[in-house]
Amino acid sequence: MLKIVSAKVIITCPGRNFVTLKIETSDGLTGIGDATLNGRELSVASYLTDHVIPCLIGRDAHNIEDTWQYLYRGAYWRRGPVTMSAIAAVDTALWDIKAKAAGLPLYQLLGGRCREGAMVYSHANGTTIEETLEQAISYKEMGYKAIRLQSGVPGLKSTYGVSGTKLFYEPADADLPTENVWSTEKYLRSVPALFEKAREVLGWDVHLLHDVHHRLTPIEAGRLGKDLEPYRPFWLEDTVVAENQANFRLIRQHTTTPLAVGEIFNSIWDCKQLIEEQLIDYIRATVVHAGGITHLRRIAALADLHNVRTGCHGATDLSPVCMSAALHFDVSIPNFGIQEWMHHTKETDEVFRRTYTFKDGMLHPGEMPGLGVEIDEKLAAKYPYKRAFLPVNRLEDGTLYNW
Ligand code: KDG
Ligand code: MG
């Protein structure tokens, strides 16, 4: 038995907030898991410290599935982003420990490699089409095979996905929520022009992606998908809010543009209908917000039955611990599609010493036993938690809208 003897939550802000769970076992092995929930970080920290850690002490670290069931079924209150991020942190840390105990990189325990590395997409953004494409060109020169394009919308002061700092987009930027203003009409006019120009400038040898960030109705999404068809996007992401999964039927009736959704999903039940009815092409649930490696594998297995591939969320609010876990998952499943990756700040990469590397448009998880990432606790302590909110969004007449 590999007894859990202690567990603690580490909160640090090396450029943005991250919550990490660290578990220690009787023979001195440690494992870590990402528990970051953007803008709601302290709620997961409390859930872990007050309600999960006391139940972990004394348990066998090897019994990952039983611990998962204990925290999910055993809690009575199921699902939700706070609960599932906390479960994910425990699950990831236990997989880290098991792989270290075996002396193997985690992907070996998940069945070994299905591919050399995980194709990643990066974010090109700018206030104008020209600026966005300039950045896209530089990503192409760096070797990226896939690029997400987000551009400012003429007539709107700010919009989702367009940042001040170009290498990464960091929306949780204020002590209280900032406000964006939205116009669907202006937006719908601007995106086809971006993609038309992008194909002229970038050619056809690179995958192009776009994130709508939940701002359209199903029929508007159908229209946008149709308008983009000539430019063959790799995917159109989060066209509509996915609480009502049946909404996607209408979108599907109107376009063959591939659809991706799921970065805010936290359980297999959030994607069940979308997958079973083949209403989407890519499922974007990720390790930290969807119950860890154990649950994400279950989602991927269901998706595989219905021709749906994975495309895990990988914005800067997912720590290098989550990114590492995602990469081991990505290389080990048969129906991997693509992995999102944005650069973290230099300070973040110093706090989280990671072994994954980028080469020729792909990330590689590395060969270190376990996840291949460690947290420098002393350095982490130098960056205390800083309250930060995601923005909210209003229509031009002031109505509160989806961000
Ligand atoms: O926390 C919110 C961000 O992770 C999200 O806005 C980023 O949509 C996003 C993406 O596709 O990376
Ligand atoms: Mg997104």
mmCIF file of N, CA, C and O in Angstrom, residues 2 26 75 105 137 198 216 238 261 270 312 317 322 325 361 389 396-397 401:
data_model
loop_
_atom_site.group_PDB
_atom_site.id
_atom_site.type_symbol
_atom_site.label_atom_id
_atom_site.label_comp_id
_atom_site.label_asym_id
_atom_site.label_seq_id
_atom_site.Cartn_x
_atom_site.Cartn_y
_atom_site.Cartn_z
ATOM 1 N N LEU A 2 0.507 2.195 -0.826
ATOM 2 C CA LEU A 2 1.209 3.472 -0.921
ATOM 3 C C LEU A 2 0.305 4.504 -0.234
ATOM 4 O O LEU A 2 -0.603 5.055 -0.850
ATOM 5 N N SER A 26 3.577 7.758 1.886
ATOM 6 C CA SER A 26 4.412 7.226 2.978
ATOM 7 C C SER A 26 5.856 6.950 2.545
ATOM 8 O O SER A 26 6.770 7.070 3.335
ATOM 9 N N ALA A 75 -19.801 11.994 -2.532
ATOM 10 C CA ALA A 75 -20.074 13.351 -2.035
ATOM 11 C C ALA A 75 -21.570 13.665 -2.038
ATOM 12 O O ALA A 75 -21.997 14.686 -1.497
ATOM 13 N N PRO A 105 7.019 7.465 -17.741
ATOM 14 C CA PRO A 105 6.208 8.637 -18.070
ATOM 15 C C PRO A 105 4.739 8.226 -18.094
ATOM 16 O O PRO A 105 4.418 7.107 -18.504
ATOM 17 N N ILE A 137 1.438 34.762 -39.563
ATOM 18 C CA ILE A 137 2.616 34.443 -40.392
ATOM 19 C C ILE A 137 3.788 34.066 -39.494
ATOM 20 O O ILE A 137 4.502 33.089 -39.741
ATOM 21 N N ALA A 198 -7.014 35.558 -44.843
ATOM 22 C CA ALA A 198 -6.074 34.597 -44.249
ATOM 23 C C ALA A 198 -5.662 33.542 -45.264
ATOM 24 O O ALA A 198 -4.485 33.184 -45.359
ATOM 25 N N LEU A 216 -23.420 33.441 -30.342
ATOM 26 C CA LEU A 216 -24.430 33.436 -31.396
ATOM 27 C C LEU A 216 -25.634 32.591 -30.994
ATOM 28 O O LEU A 216 -25.555 31.788 -30.056
ATOM 29 N N ASP A 238 -17.334 26.878 -29.908
ATOM 30 C CA ASP A 238 -18.273 27.512 -28.982
ATOM 31 C C ASP A 238 -19.167 28.545 -29.684
ATOM 32 O O ASP A 238 -19.287 29.692 -29.247
ATOM 33 N N VAL A 261 -16.704 22.184 -29.148
ATOM 34 C CA VAL A 261 -17.347 22.753 -27.961
ATOM 35 C C VAL A 261 -16.864 21.990 -26.724
ATOM 36 O O VAL A 261 -16.358 20.869 -26.830
ATOM 37 N N ASP A 270 -22.453 16.477 -19.727
ATOM 38 C CA ASP A 270 -22.544 17.738 -20.481
ATOM 39 C C ASP A 270 -22.397 17.500 -21.985
ATOM 40 O O ASP A 270 -22.795 18.338 -22.786
ATOM 41 N N CYS A 312 -8.487 19.408 -26.547
ATOM 42 C CA CYS A 312 -8.516 19.930 -25.169
ATOM 43 C C CYS A 312 -8.206 21.417 -25.091
ATOM 44 O O CYS A 312 -7.290 21.927 -25.725
ATOM 45 N N ASP A 317 -5.009 29.968 -18.449
ATOM 46 C CA ASP A 317 -5.517 29.708 -17.089
ATOM 47 C C ASP A 317 -5.438 28.224 -16.719
ATOM 48 O O ASP A 317 -5.795 27.849 -15.597
ATOM 49 N N CYS A 322 -1.660 20.960 -15.755
ATOM 50 C CA CYS A 322 -2.768 20.470 -16.578
ATOM 51 C C CYS A 322 -2.285 20.204 -18.000
ATOM 52 O O CYS A 322 -2.639 19.188 -18.609
ATOM 53 N N ALA A 325 -0.467 16.963 -18.160
ATOM 54 C CA ALA A 325 -1.406 15.839 -18.068
ATOM 55 C C ALA A 325 -2.131 15.665 -19.397
ATOM 56 O O ALA A 325 -2.307 14.535 -19.891
ATOM 57 N N GLY A 361 5.533 22.117 -34.694
ATOM 58 C CA GLY A 361 4.084 22.232 -34.558
ATOM 59 C C GLY A 361 3.466 21.279 -33.564
ATOM 60 O O GLY A 361 2.240 21.198 -33.439
ATOM 61 N N PHE A 389 -10.813 38.915 -12.114
ATOM 62 C CA PHE A 389 -12.088 38.471 -12.700
ATOM 63 C C PHE A 389 -12.004 38.391 -14.218
ATOM 64 O O PHE A 389 -11.285 39.171 -14.858
ATOM 65 N N GLU A 396 -25.086 46.415 -27.287
ATOM 66 C CA GLU A 396 -24.907 47.867 -27.415
ATOM 67 C C GLU A 396 -25.984 48.649 -26.657
ATOM 68 O O GLU A 396 -25.770 49.778 -26.264
ATOM 69 N N ASP A 397 -27.147 48.026 -26.423
ATOM 70 C CA ASP A 397 -28.202 48.734 -25.672
ATOM 71 C C ASP A 397 -28.092 48.495 -24.166
ATOM 72 O O ASP A 397 -28.972 48.882 -23.399
ATOM 73 N N TYR A 401 -25.048 40.081 -21.697
ATOM 74 C CA TYR A 401 -24.999 39.025 -22.710
ATOM 75 C C TYR A 401 -23.936 37.994 -22.333
ATOM 76 O O TYR A 401 -23.254 38.163 -21.333
#
